[in-house]
Amino acid sequence: MQTLLINGKWVAPVAGEAIDVINPCNAEVYDTIGRGRAEDIDLAVAAAQGALDGAWGKLTAAERGRIMLKFGQKILDNAEELAQIEALDTGKPITVARNDIVAVARYFEYYGGAADKVHGQTIPYMNGYNVSVVRVPHGVTAHIIPWNYPAQMFGRTIAPAIAMGNACVLKPSEDACMSVIRLVQLGQEAGLPAGALNLVTGYGHEAGAALTAHTGINFATFTGSPEVGVMVQEATARNHVPCVLELGGKSPQIVFDDVDMDKAVPVIVKAITQNAGQTCSAGSRLLVQEGIYEEFVGRVAAAFAKVKVGTPEMDFDCGPIVNRKQFVRVSGFIAEAVASGVPVLAQGQLAEGVSADGYFVAPTLFGAVPRDHKLACKEVFGPVLSAMSFTDEEDAVRLANATEYGLVSGIWTENGSRQSRMAQRMISGQVFINCYGAGGGVELPFGGMKKSGHGREKGFVALEEMSTTKTVVQYFG
Ligand code: NAD
């Protein structure tokens, strides 16, 4: 229950309430976390402000960077323990969890190394003036992250914020945050001063809503559903607090008739089955040029039928859905599509021996999905791929850009000019050509257009998002 870190001390929530932690592989409760509420958020925000006014605010950029590099090393030193925690909490295959932990360490290496390399500008102005533009932290930053990649999301949002000298209050998902708790402990061990990073576990409508509406925060980042994204934006707007929103997608894989099928098929299958499809940048729409539609989709179906779903220890291609609510939602999408007559072309296999109480869903490939069907437009956030055909480049662009989302696009063609034309016309924050990264590495700026959100994470651009500028004008004439 002492899962809240406030001003360097692990505490239980003021109200003393707990939330059960459930194993998605068998629906059994295996632990509890504290149910933080508004009063805990008040304490955390005050602690963050205290850190800015105290030891944390006085550190140089190089000193912050050094702590972050130590933090990254501690993550690597404790990688196996962290991976086991992550796998148990989310159900993901242990190999995937191990990769996730290495990715978290990369965030601290990358932004730790960058902390003292963010330069300002000087501006030529009138005679007798020195003008400099310096980058300064926002101050107290609020961070709300989801359950699909708890550890990676922690690195993605916290590392650039700390690098720029902000003091953070983090509200992870009530559905999966055990690795985050351990990561925050490692941050303390690495030398983060009290109050620089505060953690409040709890529900979104309680702790999360209290955090985003708090008058003491100066900036917020949120990753999760579009509906809650709107609430976060409304709450922060009331205090004129800027926010970065990452709200998911319905990303297309666009396959032209000159595709290298052997290369494309495994990447396309992995891009939707990875993490059981619970990836904001999952390639969830398969758009194939009509001349090769039957052959290409047939090959994808053959690969799909071999996808295996199991527990973390079985270490197959994917695990269960993270919680009961999402399980019901994803299963509902599949059942509704079947009932409306959309053909199922292939389904993956649940491994023998998985619990009937677990939230396992067979990955499903639907074919000839009508363009206006829910399956073609709405985010499922599960291992469901919707195939449809297009005629030519113009039709491909229209179809690819036809949803309300704009997160990632995948383009598959050997024609170089077409690659460039298509990349230019995609309305999405990332475009992959003859590859697909589902978010890609820490180096690559990431974020959405349209209802996928706004603002950017990852890459150097995240350091700009996590800071603001101050223009200093000095007269010496
Ligand atoms: P959610 O948006 O409800 O939760 C995400 C985070 O927001 C959690 O930490 C939650 O506690 C918090 N939250 C919830 N209500 C809040 C509020 N009023 N104020 C502040 N914070 C609040 O997402 P979910 O219910 O876990 O999943 C629902 C759908 O969201 C999924 O089916 C999927 O489509 C989408 N989703 C997207 C991503 C992504 O990476 N973009 C991640 C998770 C879920």
Short mmCIF file of C-alpha atoms and ligand atoms in Angstrom, two decimals:
data_model
loop_
_atom_site.label_atom_id
_atom_site.label_comp_id
_atom_site.label_asym_id
_atom_site.label_seq_id
_atom_site.Cartn_x
_atom_site.Cartn_y
_atom_site.Cartn_z
CA MET A 1 0.00 0.00 0.00
CA GLN A 2 2.98 2.35 0.45
CA THR A 3 3.16 2.88 -3.29
CA LEU A 4 3.12 6.67 -3.24
CA LEU A 5 6.44 8.49 -3.30
CA ILE A 6 6.01 12.00 -1.99
CA ASN A 7 8.97 14.21 -1.20
CA GLY A 8 11.33 11.24 -1.12
CA LYS A 9 9.21 9.10 1.26
CA TRP A 10 7.18 6.02 0.41
CA VAL A 11 3.77 6.43 1.97
CA ALA A 12 0.24 5.01 1.89
CA PRO A 13 -2.51 7.32 0.62
CA VAL A 14 -3.96 9.70 3.21
CA ALA A 15 -7.34 7.92 3.06
CA GLY A 16 -5.61 4.55 3.52
CA GLU A 17 -7.48 2.80 0.69
CA ALA A 18 -6.13 0.19 -1.71
CA ILE A 19 -6.72 -1.07 -5.25
CA ASP A 20 -6.30 -4.75 -6.13
CA VAL A 21 -3.62 -5.72 -8.64
CA ILE A 22 -4.86 -8.48 -10.96
CA ASN A 23 -2.91 -11.01 -13.02
CA PRO A 24 -4.43 -10.87 -16.54
CA CYS A 25 -3.45 -14.49 -17.19
CA ASN A 26 -5.84 -15.87 -14.54
CA ALA A 27 -7.82 -12.90 -13.13
CA GLU A 28 -6.37 -13.51 -9.65
CA VAL A 29 -5.47 -10.71 -7.24
CA TYR A 30 -1.78 -10.90 -6.38
CA ASP A 31 -1.03 -7.53 -4.76
CA THR A 32 -2.46 -4.12 -3.91
CA ILE A 33 -1.50 -0.53 -4.64
CA GLY A 34 -2.48 2.66 -2.81
CA ARG A 35 -5.59 4.48 -4.02
CA GLY A 36 -4.30 8.04 -4.10
CA ARG A 37 -6.81 10.86 -4.22
CA ALA A 38 -6.85 14.65 -4.47
CA GLU A 39 -5.27 15.16 -1.04
CA ASP A 40 -2.30 12.99 -2.05
CA ILE A 41 -1.95 14.92 -5.30
CA ASP A 42 -1.86 18.18 -3.28
CA LEU A 43 1.05 16.81 -1.25
CA ALA A 44 2.89 15.57 -4.35
CA VAL A 45 2.53 18.87 -6.20
CA ALA A 46 3.75 20.77 -3.12
CA ALA A 47 6.74 18.40 -2.87
CA ALA A 48 7.59 18.97 -6.53
CA GLN A 49 7.44 22.75 -6.08
CA GLY A 50 9.64 22.37 -2.98
CA ALA A 51 12.21 20.44 -4.99
CA LEU A 52 12.33 23.18 -7.64
CA ASP A 53 12.86 25.77 -4.91
CA GLY A 54 15.45 23.56 -3.19
CA ALA A 55 18.18 21.04 -4.01
CA TRP A 56 16.77 19.85 -7.35
CA GLY A 57 16.38 23.36 -8.76
CA LYS A 58 20.01 24.12 -7.93
CA LEU A 59 21.59 21.21 -9.81
CA THR A 60 23.39 21.97 -13.04
CA ALA A 61 22.31 20.32 -16.27
CA ALA A 62 25.45 18.16 -16.14
CA GLU A 63 24.60 17.01 -12.61
CA ARG A 64 21.08 16.07 -13.68
CA GLY A 65 22.52 14.19 -16.64
CA ARG A 66 24.92 12.27 -14.39
CA ILE A 67 22.06 11.12 -12.13
CA MET A 68 20.09 10.05 -15.20
CA LEU A 69 22.97 8.01 -16.60
CA LYS A 70 23.27 6.27 -13.21
CA PHE A 71 19.51 5.69 -13.29
CA GLY A 72 19.83 4.11 -16.75
CA GLN A 73 22.60 1.82 -15.52
CA LYS A 74 20.55 0.81 -12.48
CA ILE A 75 17.69 -0.14 -14.80
CA LEU A 76 20.06 -2.38 -16.77
CA ASP A 77 21.52 -3.84 -13.55
CA ASN A 78 18.01 -4.75 -12.38
CA ALA A 79 16.63 -5.58 -15.82
CA GLU A 80 15.61 -9.17 -15.15
CA GLU A 81 13.68 -8.29 -12.00
CA LEU A 82 11.95 -5.40 -13.79
CA ALA A 83 11.07 -7.61 -16.76
CA GLN A 84 9.53 -10.25 -14.47
CA ILE A 85 7.45 -7.58 -12.71
CA GLU A 86 6.31 -6.12 -16.05
CA ALA A 87 5.43 -9.53 -17.51
CA LEU A 88 3.38 -10.55 -14.45
CA ASP A 89 1.54 -7.23 -14.34
CA THR A 90 0.67 -6.95 -18.06
CA GLY A 91 0.80 -10.60 -19.16
CA LYS A 92 3.20 -9.84 -22.01
CA PRO A 93 5.73 -12.48 -23.14
CA ILE A 94 8.89 -12.34 -21.06
CA THR A 95 11.11 -11.62 -24.08
CA VAL A 96 8.96 -8.60 -24.93
CA ALA A 97 9.11 -7.42 -21.32
CA ARG A 98 12.91 -7.77 -21.37
CA ASN A 99 13.10 -5.66 -24.53
CA ASP A 100 10.85 -3.06 -22.93
CA ILE A 101 13.20 -2.69 -19.98
CA VAL A 102 16.21 -2.16 -22.22
CA ALA A 103 14.16 0.51 -23.98
CA VAL A 104 13.48 2.27 -20.65
CA ALA A 105 17.20 2.35 -19.92
CA ARG A 106 17.75 3.90 -23.37
CA TYR A 107 15.48 6.82 -22.46
CA PHE A 108 17.69 7.64 -19.48
CA GLU A 109 20.91 7.17 -21.46
CA TYR A 110 19.67 9.30 -24.35
CA TYR A 111 18.18 12.17 -22.33
CA GLY A 112 20.84 11.91 -19.60
CA GLY A 113 23.47 12.49 -22.29
CA ALA A 114 21.42 15.32 -23.77
CA ALA A 115 20.70 17.19 -20.52
CA ASP A 116 23.68 19.58 -20.86
CA LYS A 117 23.53 19.88 -24.64
CA VAL A 118 20.40 21.95 -25.00
CA HIS A 119 21.67 25.33 -26.09
CA GLY A 120 19.94 28.68 -26.24
CA GLN A 121 20.27 31.37 -28.90
CA THR A 122 21.62 34.86 -29.20
CA ILE A 123 19.71 37.26 -31.41
CA PRO A 124 21.18 40.22 -33.32
CA TYR A 125 19.04 43.17 -32.23
CA MET A 126 19.56 46.94 -32.01
CA ASN A 127 22.95 48.47 -31.21
CA GLY A 128 23.73 48.39 -27.51
CA TYR A 129 21.68 45.29 -26.74
CA ASN A 130 22.52 41.70 -25.89
CA VAL A 131 19.62 39.36 -26.47
CA SER A 132 19.68 35.75 -25.43
CA VAL A 133 16.96 33.14 -25.53
CA VAL A 134 17.42 30.54 -22.81
CA ARG A 135 15.59 27.26 -22.35
CA VAL A 136 14.01 26.89 -18.93
CA PRO A 137 11.95 24.09 -17.37
CA HIS A 138 8.18 24.46 -17.17
CA GLY A 139 8.33 23.85 -13.43
CA VAL A 140 6.01 21.20 -11.96
CA THR A 141 5.04 18.72 -14.66
CA ALA A 142 2.14 16.24 -14.51
CA HIS A 143 2.47 12.86 -16.20
CA ILE A 144 -0.39 10.41 -16.80
CA ILE A 145 0.52 7.15 -18.49
CA PRO A 146 -1.44 4.06 -19.58
CA TRP A 147 -1.10 0.34 -18.95
CA ASN A 148 0.09 -1.04 -22.29
CA TYR A 149 3.81 -0.29 -21.85
CA PRO A 150 4.02 0.96 -18.25
CA ALA A 151 7.82 0.84 -18.00
CA GLN A 152 8.51 2.27 -21.45
CA MET A 153 5.94 5.01 -20.97
CA PHE A 154 7.64 5.91 -17.71
CA GLY A 155 10.95 6.42 -19.53
CA ARG A 156 9.33 8.24 -22.43
CA THR A 157 7.63 10.85 -20.28
CA ILE A 158 9.88 11.19 -17.22
CA ALA A 159 13.38 11.11 -18.75
CA PRO A 160 13.07 14.25 -20.94
CA ALA A 161 11.20 16.09 -18.17
CA ILE A 162 13.94 15.44 -15.65
CA ALA A 163 16.68 16.21 -18.16
CA MET A 164 15.24 19.72 -18.53
CA GLY A 165 15.04 20.23 -14.76
CA ASN A 166 11.29 19.92 -14.19
CA ALA A 167 9.93 18.36 -11.00
CA CYS A 168 7.47 15.60 -11.85
CA VAL A 169 4.26 14.19 -10.43
CA LEU A 170 3.46 10.87 -12.07
CA LYS A 171 0.08 9.09 -12.02
CA PRO A 172 0.53 5.70 -13.69
CA SER A 173 -2.34 3.44 -14.73
CA GLU A 174 -4.28 1.66 -12.00
CA ASP A 175 -4.33 -1.35 -14.35
CA ALA A 176 -0.54 -1.82 -14.56
CA CYS A 177 2.03 0.13 -12.60
CA MET A 178 4.12 -2.38 -10.64
CA SER A 179 7.23 -1.88 -12.79
CA VAL A 180 6.81 1.89 -12.46
CA ILE A 181 6.92 1.65 -8.66
CA ARG A 182 10.19 -0.30 -8.86
CA LEU A 183 11.61 2.12 -11.44
CA VAL A 184 10.88 5.08 -9.19
CA GLN A 185 12.74 3.31 -6.35
CA LEU A 186 15.74 2.92 -8.66
CA GLY A 187 15.56 6.62 -9.48
CA GLN A 188 15.85 7.39 -5.78
CA GLU A 189 18.83 5.05 -5.50
CA ALA A 190 20.44 6.79 -8.47
CA GLY A 191 20.35 10.05 -6.53
CA LEU A 192 17.24 11.96 -7.58
CA PRO A 193 16.69 14.46 -4.75
CA ALA A 194 13.48 14.33 -2.71
CA GLY A 195 10.53 15.81 -4.59
CA ALA A 196 12.13 15.74 -8.06
CA LEU A 197 10.01 12.73 -8.98
CA ASN A 198 6.79 12.02 -7.10
CA LEU A 199 4.51 9.06 -7.68
CA VAL A 200 0.81 8.83 -6.85
CA THR A 201 -0.87 5.54 -7.70
CA GLY A 202 -4.65 5.56 -8.02
CA TYR A 203 -7.62 5.80 -10.34
CA GLY A 204 -7.78 8.16 -13.29
CA HIS A 205 -11.06 9.82 -12.30
CA GLU A 206 -9.69 10.49 -8.81
CA ALA A 207 -5.92 11.04 -8.68
CA GLY A 208 -5.59 11.64 -12.43
CA ALA A 209 -8.37 14.21 -12.61
CA ALA A 210 -7.09 15.97 -9.47
CA LEU A 211 -3.59 16.18 -10.95
CA THR A 212 -4.57 17.61 -14.32
CA ALA A 213 -6.88 20.18 -12.70
CA HIS A 214 -4.31 21.24 -10.10
CA THR A 215 -3.43 24.91 -10.05
CA GLY A 216 0.14 24.07 -8.99
CA ILE A 217 1.16 22.29 -12.21
CA ASN A 218 2.77 24.09 -15.15
CA PHE A 219 2.61 21.41 -17.85
CA ALA A 220 0.98 18.01 -18.45
CA THR A 221 1.53 14.98 -20.65
CA PHE A 222 -1.07 12.30 -21.18
CA THR A 223 -1.14 9.04 -23.13
CA GLY A 224 -4.39 7.10 -23.30
CA SER A 225 -7.86 7.25 -24.79
CA PRO A 226 -9.18 10.15 -26.89
CA GLU A 227 -12.10 10.58 -24.46
CA VAL A 228 -9.85 11.10 -21.46
CA GLY A 229 -7.52 13.20 -23.62
CA VAL A 230 -10.35 15.70 -24.04
CA MET A 231 -10.90 15.76 -20.26
CA VAL A 232 -7.20 16.35 -19.67
CA GLN A 233 -7.11 19.15 -22.20
CA GLU A 234 -10.21 20.80 -20.66
CA ALA A 235 -8.83 20.52 -17.14
CA THR A 236 -5.41 21.94 -18.03
CA ALA A 237 -6.93 24.69 -20.20
CA ARG A 238 -8.80 26.06 -17.19
CA ASN A 239 -5.42 26.97 -15.68
CA HIS A 240 -3.79 27.82 -19.03
CA VAL A 241 -1.47 24.87 -18.64
CA PRO A 242 -0.04 23.46 -21.90
CA CYS A 243 -0.32 19.74 -22.52
CA VAL A 244 0.97 17.03 -24.82
CA LEU A 245 -1.58 14.37 -25.76
CA GLU A 246 -0.92 10.97 -27.33
CA LEU A 247 -4.26 9.32 -28.01
CA GLY A 248 -3.82 6.27 -30.19
CA GLY A 249 -4.42 5.56 -33.84
CA LYS A 250 -5.76 3.40 -36.64
CA SER A 251 -2.53 3.17 -38.56
CA PRO A 252 -2.49 1.88 -42.16
CA GLN A 253 -0.06 -0.54 -43.77
CA ILE A 254 -0.27 0.38 -47.46
CA VAL A 255 0.90 -2.41 -49.74
CA PHE A 256 1.51 -1.75 -53.45
CA ASP A 257 1.70 -4.44 -56.11
CA ASP A 258 5.51 -4.25 -56.35
CA VAL A 259 5.98 -5.11 -52.66
CA ASP A 260 8.64 -7.56 -51.53
CA MET A 261 6.13 -9.93 -49.94
CA ASP A 262 8.68 -12.03 -48.06
CA LYS A 263 9.91 -8.94 -46.26
CA ALA A 264 6.54 -7.31 -45.67
CA VAL A 265 4.38 -10.15 -44.34
CA PRO A 266 6.20 -10.91 -41.04
CA VAL A 267 6.60 -7.21 -40.23
CA ILE A 268 2.92 -6.52 -40.88
CA VAL A 269 1.80 -9.46 -38.72
CA LYS A 270 4.09 -8.43 -35.87
CA ALA A 271 2.94 -4.80 -36.04
CA ILE A 272 -0.58 -5.82 -34.98
CA THR A 273 0.07 -8.84 -32.77
CA GLN A 274 2.92 -7.30 -30.77
CA ASN A 275 1.74 -6.57 -27.22
CA ALA A 276 -1.57 -8.25 -28.19
CA GLY A 277 -2.36 -5.26 -30.40
CA GLN A 278 -2.42 -2.95 -27.37
CA THR A 279 -0.08 -0.48 -29.01
CA CYS A 280 -1.15 3.02 -29.98
CA SER A 281 0.89 2.79 -33.17
CA ALA A 282 -0.17 -0.78 -34.08
CA GLY A 283 -0.58 -1.25 -37.84
CA SER A 284 -4.27 -2.13 -37.60
CA ARG A 285 -5.43 -1.53 -41.20
CA LEU A 286 -3.99 -3.54 -44.08
CA LEU A 287 -4.59 -1.73 -47.38
CA VAL A 288 -3.54 -3.83 -50.37
CA GLN A 289 -3.54 -2.95 -54.08
CA GLU A 290 -6.27 -4.94 -55.80
CA GLY A 291 -4.05 -6.88 -58.26
CA ILE A 292 -2.20 -8.66 -55.41
CA TYR A 293 -4.93 -8.50 -52.76
CA GLU A 294 -5.81 -12.22 -52.81
CA GLU A 295 -2.21 -13.43 -52.84
CA PHE A 296 -0.86 -10.97 -50.27
CA VAL A 297 -3.74 -11.26 -47.83
CA GLY A 298 -3.55 -15.05 -48.23
CA ARG A 299 0.08 -14.95 -47.14
CA VAL A 300 -0.76 -12.73 -44.17
CA ALA A 301 -3.57 -15.14 -43.23
CA ALA A 302 -1.16 -18.09 -43.29
CA ALA A 303 1.23 -16.21 -40.98
CA PHE A 304 -1.62 -15.05 -38.74
CA ALA A 305 -2.82 -18.61 -38.22
CA LYS A 306 0.60 -19.45 -36.76
CA VAL A 307 0.57 -16.65 -34.16
CA LYS A 308 0.48 -18.15 -30.67
CA VAL A 309 -0.94 -16.59 -27.55
CA GLY A 310 0.14 -17.63 -24.08
CA THR A 311 1.43 -16.63 -20.67
CA PRO A 312 4.67 -14.69 -20.14
CA GLU A 313 6.64 -17.86 -19.33
CA MET A 314 5.41 -19.60 -22.50
CA ASP A 315 6.98 -16.65 -24.30
CA PHE A 316 4.98 -16.93 -27.53
CA ASP A 317 4.06 -14.05 -29.84
CA CYS A 318 1.57 -12.36 -27.56
CA GLY A 319 -0.06 -12.51 -24.17
CA PRO A 320 -3.52 -11.71 -22.85
CA ILE A 321 -5.40 -8.41 -22.96
CA VAL A 322 -4.49 -6.36 -19.91
CA ASN A 323 -7.79 -6.28 -18.01
CA ARG A 324 -11.38 -7.43 -18.06
CA LYS A 325 -12.76 -4.14 -19.39
CA GLN A 326 -10.44 -4.22 -22.40
CA PHE A 327 -11.03 -7.96 -22.91
CA VAL A 328 -14.77 -7.37 -23.13
CA ARG A 329 -14.21 -4.41 -25.48
CA VAL A 330 -11.89 -6.27 -27.87
CA SER A 331 -14.02 -9.44 -27.85
CA GLY A 332 -17.05 -7.23 -28.55
CA PHE A 333 -15.39 -5.69 -31.60
CA ILE A 334 -14.66 -9.16 -33.00
CA ALA A 335 -18.13 -10.55 -32.27
CA GLU A 336 -19.85 -7.51 -33.76
CA ALA A 337 -17.76 -7.68 -36.95
CA VAL A 338 -18.50 -11.41 -37.34
CA ALA A 339 -22.21 -10.80 -36.75
CA SER A 340 -22.24 -8.09 -39.41
CA GLY A 341 -20.84 -10.53 -41.96
CA VAL A 342 -17.21 -9.41 -42.24
CA PRO A 343 -15.24 -12.54 -43.18
CA VAL A 344 -12.65 -13.91 -40.74
CA LEU A 345 -9.64 -14.95 -42.84
CA ALA A 346 -7.50 -16.35 -40.05
CA GLN A 347 -7.15 -16.56 -36.31
CA GLY A 348 -4.12 -17.21 -34.15
CA GLN A 349 -4.04 -19.96 -31.56
CA LEU A 350 -4.40 -19.89 -27.80
CA ALA A 351 -1.73 -22.11 -26.29
CA GLU A 352 -2.81 -25.25 -24.50
CA GLY A 353 -2.97 -24.83 -20.77
CA VAL A 354 -3.86 -21.13 -20.58
CA SER A 355 -6.45 -20.37 -17.92
CA ALA A 356 -10.04 -19.97 -19.07
CA ASP A 357 -10.27 -17.10 -16.58
CA GLY A 358 -7.43 -15.22 -18.30
CA TYR A 359 -8.09 -12.40 -20.76
CA PHE A 360 -6.80 -14.23 -23.84
CA VAL A 361 -8.04 -13.26 -27.30
CA ALA A 362 -7.16 -15.06 -30.54
CA PRO A 363 -5.54 -12.60 -32.98
CA THR A 364 -8.02 -12.15 -35.83
CA LEU A 365 -7.58 -11.14 -39.47
CA PHE A 366 -10.71 -9.78 -41.15
CA GLY A 367 -10.90 -9.51 -44.96
CA ALA A 368 -12.83 -7.27 -47.35
CA VAL A 369 -13.76 -4.91 -44.55
CA PRO A 370 -16.20 -2.27 -45.86
CA ARG A 371 -14.61 1.16 -45.80
CA ASP A 372 -17.26 2.64 -43.54
CA HIS A 373 -17.35 -0.31 -41.11
CA LYS A 374 -16.50 0.37 -37.46
CA LEU A 375 -13.60 -2.05 -37.88
CA ALA A 376 -12.13 0.16 -40.59
CA CYS A 377 -12.40 3.39 -38.60
CA LYS A 378 -12.30 2.80 -34.83
CA GLU A 379 -9.33 1.82 -32.71
CA VAL A 380 -9.78 -1.73 -31.36
CA PHE A 381 -6.62 -1.74 -29.23
CA GLY A 382 -6.36 -5.49 -29.59
CA PRO A 383 -4.85 -8.05 -32.02
CA VAL A 384 -7.32 -7.38 -34.83
CA LEU A 385 -6.22 -6.59 -38.39
CA SER A 386 -8.68 -5.27 -41.00
CA ALA A 387 -7.76 -5.89 -44.65
CA MET A 388 -9.22 -3.95 -47.57
CA SER A 389 -8.21 -3.26 -51.14
CA PHE A 390 -7.44 -0.09 -53.09
CA THR A 391 -7.11 0.61 -56.79
CA ASP A 392 -4.26 3.09 -57.32
CA GLU A 393 -2.05 5.57 -55.50
CA GLU A 394 -4.76 8.21 -55.31
CA ASP A 395 -7.20 5.73 -53.79
CA ALA A 396 -4.53 4.52 -51.35
CA VAL A 397 -3.93 8.06 -50.07
CA ARG A 398 -7.66 8.69 -49.68
CA LEU A 399 -8.20 5.45 -47.78
CA ALA A 400 -5.08 5.77 -45.63
CA ASN A 401 -6.04 9.26 -44.47
CA ALA A 402 -9.73 8.45 -44.05
CA THR A 403 -9.85 7.92 -40.28
CA GLU A 404 -9.96 10.53 -37.56
CA TYR A 405 -6.52 9.41 -36.40
CA GLY A 406 -3.06 10.24 -37.76
CA LEU A 407 -0.32 8.53 -35.77
CA VAL A 408 1.79 6.26 -38.03
CA SER A 409 1.68 5.07 -41.66
CA GLY A 410 3.50 2.14 -43.26
CA ILE A 411 4.25 2.18 -47.00
CA TRP A 412 5.34 -0.93 -48.85
CA THR A 413 6.65 -0.45 -52.40
CA GLU A 414 9.96 -0.82 -54.21
CA ASN A 415 9.25 2.30 -56.31
CA GLY A 416 11.37 5.15 -54.89
CA SER A 417 9.36 8.04 -56.34
CA ARG A 418 6.15 6.53 -55.07
CA GLN A 419 7.72 6.13 -51.61
CA SER A 420 8.46 9.86 -51.51
CA ARG A 421 5.07 10.89 -52.91
CA MET A 422 3.22 8.72 -50.43
CA ALA A 423 5.31 9.84 -47.45
CA GLN A 424 4.57 13.45 -48.34
CA ARG A 425 0.82 12.85 -48.47
CA MET A 426 0.37 10.81 -45.31
CA ILE A 427 -1.36 12.71 -42.50
CA SER A 428 0.52 11.07 -39.65
CA GLY A 429 3.28 11.87 -37.20
CA GLN A 430 5.52 9.05 -38.43
CA VAL A 431 5.88 7.30 -41.80
CA PHE A 432 7.74 4.03 -42.20
CA ILE A 433 8.82 2.88 -45.68
CA ASN A 434 9.43 -0.85 -46.18
CA CYS A 435 9.66 -1.27 -42.42
CA TYR A 436 7.46 -0.57 -39.43
CA GLY A 437 8.59 0.48 -36.00
CA ALA A 438 5.41 0.79 -33.94
CA GLY A 439 6.69 3.97 -32.37
CA GLY A 440 10.31 3.33 -33.23
CA GLY A 441 13.23 4.08 -30.96
CA VAL A 442 13.83 6.85 -28.47
CA GLU A 443 15.68 8.87 -31.14
CA LEU A 444 12.60 9.28 -33.37
CA PRO A 445 10.12 12.10 -32.70
CA PHE A 446 6.71 10.56 -32.11
CA GLY A 447 3.18 11.89 -31.83
CA GLY A 448 -0.04 12.37 -33.65
CA MET A 449 -1.99 14.52 -36.04
CA LYS A 450 -5.77 14.92 -35.96
CA LYS A 451 -7.38 12.98 -33.07
CA SER A 452 -4.18 11.06 -32.38
CA GLY A 453 -3.17 14.06 -30.31
CA HIS A 454 -0.69 16.88 -30.40
CA GLY A 455 2.82 17.61 -29.23
CA ARG A 456 5.79 15.32 -29.66
CA GLU A 457 7.62 12.85 -27.48
CA LYS A 458 10.95 11.11 -28.06
CA GLY A 459 13.91 12.58 -29.90
CA PHE A 460 15.34 16.02 -29.15
CA VAL A 461 11.97 17.60 -29.81
CA ALA A 462 10.75 16.16 -26.48
CA LEU A 463 13.30 18.36 -24.70
CA GLU A 464 11.70 21.37 -26.31
CA GLU A 465 8.22 20.18 -25.32
CA MET A 466 9.41 19.71 -21.74
CA SER A 467 10.74 23.26 -21.50
CA THR A 468 9.93 26.76 -22.56
CA THR A 469 11.99 29.80 -23.57
CA LYS A 470 12.89 33.01 -21.79
CA THR A 471 14.14 35.96 -23.81
CA VAL A 472 16.63 38.11 -21.91
CA VAL A 473 17.24 41.61 -23.30
CA GLN A 474 20.21 43.50 -21.85
CA TYR A 475 20.98 47.13 -22.70
CA PHE A 476 24.62 48.14 -22.41
CA GLY A 477 24.83 51.18 -24.71
P1 NAD B 1 -7.70 5.72 -20.22
O1 NAD B 1 -7.52 6.85 -21.14
O2 NAD B 1 -8.94 5.67 -19.40
O3 NAD B 1 -6.48 5.65 -19.17
C1 NAD B 1 -5.18 6.11 -19.44
C2 NAD B 1 -4.66 6.83 -18.19
O4 NAD B 1 -5.48 7.96 -17.92
C3 NAD B 1 -4.67 5.98 -16.92
O5 NAD B 1 -3.55 6.29 -16.13
C4 NAD B 1 -5.95 6.46 -16.23
O6 NAD B 1 -5.91 6.28 -14.83
C5 NAD B 1 -5.92 7.94 -16.58
N1 NAD B 1 -7.23 8.59 -16.49
C6 NAD B 1 -8.47 8.05 -16.67
N2 NAD B 1 -9.42 8.99 -16.48
C7 NAD B 1 -8.79 10.15 -16.20
C8 NAD B 1 -9.22 11.47 -15.93
N3 NAD B 1 -10.51 11.79 -15.90
N4 NAD B 1 -8.29 12.42 -15.72
C9 NAD B 1 -6.99 12.14 -15.76
N5 NAD B 1 -6.51 10.89 -15.98
C10 NAD B 1 -7.40 9.91 -16.21
O7 NAD B 1 -7.54 4.43 -21.07
P2 NAD B 1 -8.06 2.95 -20.73
O8 NAD B 1 -9.41 2.90 -20.13
O9 NAD B 1 -7.03 2.35 -19.93
O10 NAD B 1 -8.19 2.35 -22.20
C11 NAD B 1 -9.29 2.71 -23.02
C12 NAD B 1 -8.86 2.93 -24.43
O11 NAD B 1 -7.85 3.93 -24.48
C13 NAD B 1 -8.19 1.75 -25.11
O12 NAD B 1 -9.10 0.85 -25.63
C14 NAD B 1 -7.39 2.39 -26.18
O13 NAD B 1 -8.17 2.64 -27.30
C15 NAD B 1 -6.97 3.69 -25.56
N6 NAD B 1 -5.58 3.64 -25.04
C16 NAD B 1 -4.64 4.23 -25.79
C17 NAD B 1 -3.33 4.19 -25.35
C18 NAD B 1 -2.25 4.83 -26.16
O14 NAD B 1 -1.11 4.42 -26.05
N7 NAD B 1 -2.55 5.85 -26.92
C19 NAD B 1 -2.98 3.53 -24.19
C20 NAD B 1 -3.99 2.94 -23.43
C21 NAD B 1 -5.29 3.00 -23.89
#
